[in-house]
Amino acid sequence: MQRKVPFLMLFFLTALTLGGCSSVEEADDPVIGIWSRAAISDLPEGRTSVREEWIFNDAYLGRYHRYEGNELRIKTDFGWETDGNIYTIEYPGLDREADQVTIKQSQDNTQLLSLEGEVLALRE
């Protein structure tokens, strides 16, 4: 009987340990997907196209890209969260402040708008 006690204790400890693990909470949110913005910018090298892209996933994470011309200049991860209809996008490791946006849908497109009403990106 003494040999069964350590086995049973090990079994219950393992069950408690594994039972305490939780999965990553997944988001089911309209922001999930690909958003982008394109513009022409005057850089020291001259005029060039600038494209920014945000890819939101369902684990409250995403990937941000910035292209200048055909060259990828920035590629980094970001985190996002929502509070009501306001989304906060944070860029750890970049010298960039967090963006706070809302989603606005019209007949022509769906936009991420800053709280000041400026278009951050369009849904692709």
Short mmCIF file of the C-alpha atoms (twelve columns), coordinates in Angstrom:
data_MODEL
# 
_entry.id   MODEL 
# 
loop_
_atom_site.group_PDB 
_atom_site.id 
_atom_site.type_symbol 
_atom_site.label_atom_id 
_atom_site.label_alt_id 
_atom_site.label_comp_id 
_atom_site.label_asym_id 
_atom_site.label_seq_id 
_atom_site.Cartn_x 
_atom_site.Cartn_y 
_atom_site.Cartn_z 
_atom_site.pdbx_PDB_model_num 
ATOM 1   C CA . MET A 1   0.000   0.000  0.000   1 
ATOM 2   C CA . GLN A 2   2.879   2.380  0.715   1 
ATOM 3   C CA . ARG A 3   4.042   2.204  -2.901  1 
ATOM 4   C CA . LYS A 4   0.648   3.371  -4.154  1 
ATOM 5   C CA . VAL A 5   0.582   6.519  -2.016  1 
ATOM 6   C CA . PRO A 6   3.513   8.276  -3.782  1 
ATOM 7   C CA . PHE A 7   2.085   7.286  -7.171  1 
ATOM 8   C CA . LEU A 8   -1.352  8.645  -6.244  1 
ATOM 9   C CA . MET A 9   0.181   11.832 -4.859  1 
ATOM 10  C CA . LEU A 10  2.197   12.267 -8.052  1 
ATOM 11  C CA . PHE A 11  -0.941  11.658 -10.135 1 
ATOM 12  C CA . PHE A 12  -2.967  14.265 -8.212  1 
ATOM 13  C CA . LEU A 13  -0.135  16.819 -8.269  1 
ATOM 14  C CA . THR A 14  0.207   16.356 -12.017 1 
ATOM 15  C CA . ALA A 15  -3.556  16.675 -12.513 1 
ATOM 16  C CA . LEU A 16  -3.635  19.867 -10.412 1 
ATOM 17  C CA . THR A 17  -0.664  21.337 -12.261 1 
ATOM 18  C CA . LEU A 18  -2.064  20.602 -15.705 1 
ATOM 19  C CA . GLY A 19  -5.571  21.595 -14.691 1 
ATOM 20  C CA . GLY A 20  -4.300  24.991 -13.567 1 
ATOM 21  C CA . CYS A 21  -2.948  25.845 -17.021 1 
ATOM 22  C CA . SER A 22  -5.112  28.121 -19.060 1 
ATOM 23  C CA . SER A 23  -5.089  28.784 -22.749 1 
ATOM 24  C CA . VAL A 24  -4.474  32.197 -24.278 1 
ATOM 25  C CA . GLU A 25  -7.705  34.137 -24.441 1 
ATOM 26  C CA . GLU A 26  -8.660  34.655 -28.075 1 
ATOM 27  C CA . ALA A 27  -10.384 37.743 -29.367 1 
ATOM 28  C CA . ASP A 28  -13.399 37.628 -31.636 1 
ATOM 29  C CA . ASP A 29  -13.286 41.235 -32.696 1 
ATOM 30  C CA . PRO A 30  -13.976 43.272 -35.856 1 
ATOM 31  C CA . VAL A 31  -10.445 44.721 -35.774 1 
ATOM 32  C CA . ILE A 32  -8.899  41.311 -36.563 1 
ATOM 33  C CA . GLY A 33  -7.442  41.305 -40.064 1 
ATOM 34  C CA . ILE A 34  -5.197  43.456 -42.245 1 
ATOM 35  C CA . TRP A 35  -5.298  47.261 -42.255 1 
ATOM 36  C CA . SER A 36  -3.079  49.600 -44.275 1 
ATOM 37  C CA . ARG A 37  -2.298  53.197 -45.150 1 
ATOM 38  C CA . ALA A 38  -0.359  54.493 -48.154 1 
ATOM 39  C CA . ALA A 39  0.954   57.979 -48.834 1 
ATOM 40  C CA . ILE A 40  3.648   59.881 -50.684 1 
ATOM 41  C CA . SER A 41  6.258   61.330 -48.366 1 
ATOM 42  C CA . ASP A 42  9.075   63.851 -48.786 1 
ATOM 43  C CA . LEU A 43  12.154  62.213 -47.312 1 
ATOM 44  C CA . PRO A 44  15.739  63.545 -47.376 1 
ATOM 45  C CA . GLU A 45  16.370  61.179 -50.312 1 
ATOM 46  C CA . GLY A 46  13.418  62.664 -52.220 1 
ATOM 47  C CA . ARG A 47  9.746   61.811 -52.667 1 
ATOM 48  C CA . THR A 48  8.817   58.198 -52.076 1 
ATOM 49  C CA . SER A 49  5.788   56.085 -51.364 1 
ATOM 50  C CA . VAL A 50  5.214   55.039 -47.766 1 
ATOM 51  C CA . ARG A 51  2.998   52.107 -46.889 1 
ATOM 52  C CA . GLU A 52  2.140   51.056 -43.361 1 
ATOM 53  C CA . GLU A 53  0.445   47.776 -42.566 1 
ATOM 54  C CA . TRP A 54  -1.122  46.443 -39.362 1 
ATOM 55  C CA . ILE A 55  -2.036  42.763 -39.102 1 
ATOM 56  C CA . PHE A 56  -4.246  42.146 -36.049 1 
ATOM 57  C CA . ASN A 57  -4.599  38.569 -34.806 1 
ATOM 58  C CA . ASP A 58  -7.009  36.970 -32.354 1 
ATOM 59  C CA . ALA A 59  -4.543  36.737 -29.450 1 
ATOM 60  C CA . TYR A 60  -4.413  40.521 -28.881 1 
ATOM 61  C CA . LEU A 61  -1.159  40.709 -30.824 1 
ATOM 62  C CA . GLY A 62  -0.185  41.795 -34.293 1 
ATOM 63  C CA . ARG A 63  2.574   42.690 -36.734 1 
ATOM 64  C CA . TYR A 64  3.381   46.191 -37.999 1 
ATOM 65  C CA . HIS A 65  5.284   46.887 -41.248 1 
ATOM 66  C CA . ARG A 66  6.466   50.162 -42.747 1 
ATOM 67  C CA . TYR A 67  7.704   50.255 -46.326 1 
ATOM 68  C CA . GLU A 68  9.453   53.233 -47.904 1 
ATOM 69  C CA . GLY A 69  9.457   52.695 -51.642 1 
ATOM 70  C CA . ASN A 70  10.056  48.975 -52.050 1 
ATOM 71  C CA . GLU A 71  12.199  48.685 -48.920 1 
ATOM 72  C CA . LEU A 72  10.896  47.268 -45.645 1 
ATOM 73  C CA . ARG A 73  12.058  49.788 -43.015 1 
ATOM 74  C CA . ILE A 74  10.234  48.579 -39.901 1 
ATOM 75  C CA . LYS A 75  8.904   45.154 -38.983 1 
ATOM 76  C CA . THR A 76  7.792   44.679 -35.393 1 
ATOM 77  C CA . ASP A 77  5.158   43.093 -33.212 1 
ATOM 78  C CA . PHE A 78  2.497   45.087 -31.419 1 
ATOM 79  C CA . GLY A 79  -0.067  44.440 -28.731 1 
ATOM 80  C CA . TRP A 80  -3.643  45.656 -28.802 1 
ATOM 81  C CA . GLU A 81  -6.539  45.888 -26.415 1 
ATOM 82  C CA . THR A 82  -10.028 47.260 -26.514 1 
ATOM 83  C CA . ASP A 83  -12.035 49.227 -24.011 1 
ATOM 84  C CA . GLY A 84  -15.549 49.602 -25.348 1 
ATOM 85  C CA . ASN A 85  -15.131 50.883 -28.886 1 
ATOM 86  C CA . ILE A 86  -11.636 52.351 -28.343 1 
ATOM 87  C CA . TYR A 87  -8.639  50.274 -29.422 1 
ATOM 88  C CA . THR A 88  -5.172  50.918 -28.047 1 
ATOM 89  C CA . ILE A 89  -2.214  49.717 -30.139 1 
ATOM 90  C CA . GLU A 90  1.148   49.615 -28.357 1 
ATOM 91  C CA . TYR A 91  4.507   49.189 -30.083 1 
ATOM 92  C CA . PRO A 92  7.059   47.881 -27.560 1 
ATOM 93  C CA . GLY A 93  10.623  48.521 -28.678 1 
ATOM 94  C CA . LEU A 94  9.696   51.353 -31.066 1 
ATOM 95  C CA . ASP A 95  10.038  55.036 -30.331 1 
ATOM 96  C CA . ARG A 96  6.363   55.459 -31.165 1 
ATOM 97  C CA . GLU A 97  3.482   56.394 -28.924 1 
ATOM 98  C CA . ALA A 98  0.489   54.100 -28.653 1 
ATOM 99  C CA . ASP A 99  -2.307  54.699 -31.144 1 
ATOM 100 C CA . GLN A 100 -5.868  54.975 -29.883 1 
ATOM 101 C CA . VAL A 101 -8.453  54.384 -32.576 1 
ATOM 102 C CA . THR A 102 -12.061 53.493 -33.263 1 
ATOM 103 C CA . ILE A 103 -13.589 51.612 -36.183 1 
ATOM 104 C CA . LYS A 104 -15.825 53.481 -38.606 1 
ATOM 105 C CA . GLN A 105 -17.650 51.609 -41.339 1 
ATOM 106 C CA . SER A 106 -19.104 53.315 -44.398 1 
ATOM 107 C CA . GLN A 107 -20.477 52.116 -47.732 1 
ATOM 108 C CA . ASP A 108 -17.052 52.473 -49.375 1 
ATOM 109 C CA . ASN A 109 -14.653 51.189 -46.714 1 
ATOM 110 C CA . THR A 110 -13.923 50.462 -43.072 1 
ATOM 111 C CA . GLN A 111 -11.487 52.786 -41.301 1 
ATOM 112 C CA . LEU A 112 -9.423  52.921 -38.156 1 
ATOM 113 C CA . LEU A 113 -9.825  56.512 -36.973 1 
ATOM 114 C CA . SER A 114 -7.750  58.283 -34.349 1 
ATOM 115 C CA . LEU A 115 -9.705  59.837 -31.511 1 
ATOM 116 C CA . GLU A 116 -9.155  63.154 -33.311 1 
ATOM 117 C CA . GLY A 117 -10.917 61.758 -36.408 1 
ATOM 118 C CA . GLU A 118 -7.816  61.216 -38.618 1 
ATOM 119 C CA . VAL A 119 -7.616  58.001 -40.683 1 
ATOM 120 C CA . LEU A 120 -4.926  55.668 -39.358 1 
ATOM 121 C CA . ALA A 121 -5.681  52.819 -41.782 1 
ATOM 122 C CA . LEU A 122 -8.238  51.172 -44.059 1 
ATOM 123 C CA . ARG A 123 -9.327  47.540 -43.906 1 
ATOM 124 C CA . GLU A 124 -7.963  45.515 -46.802 1 
# 
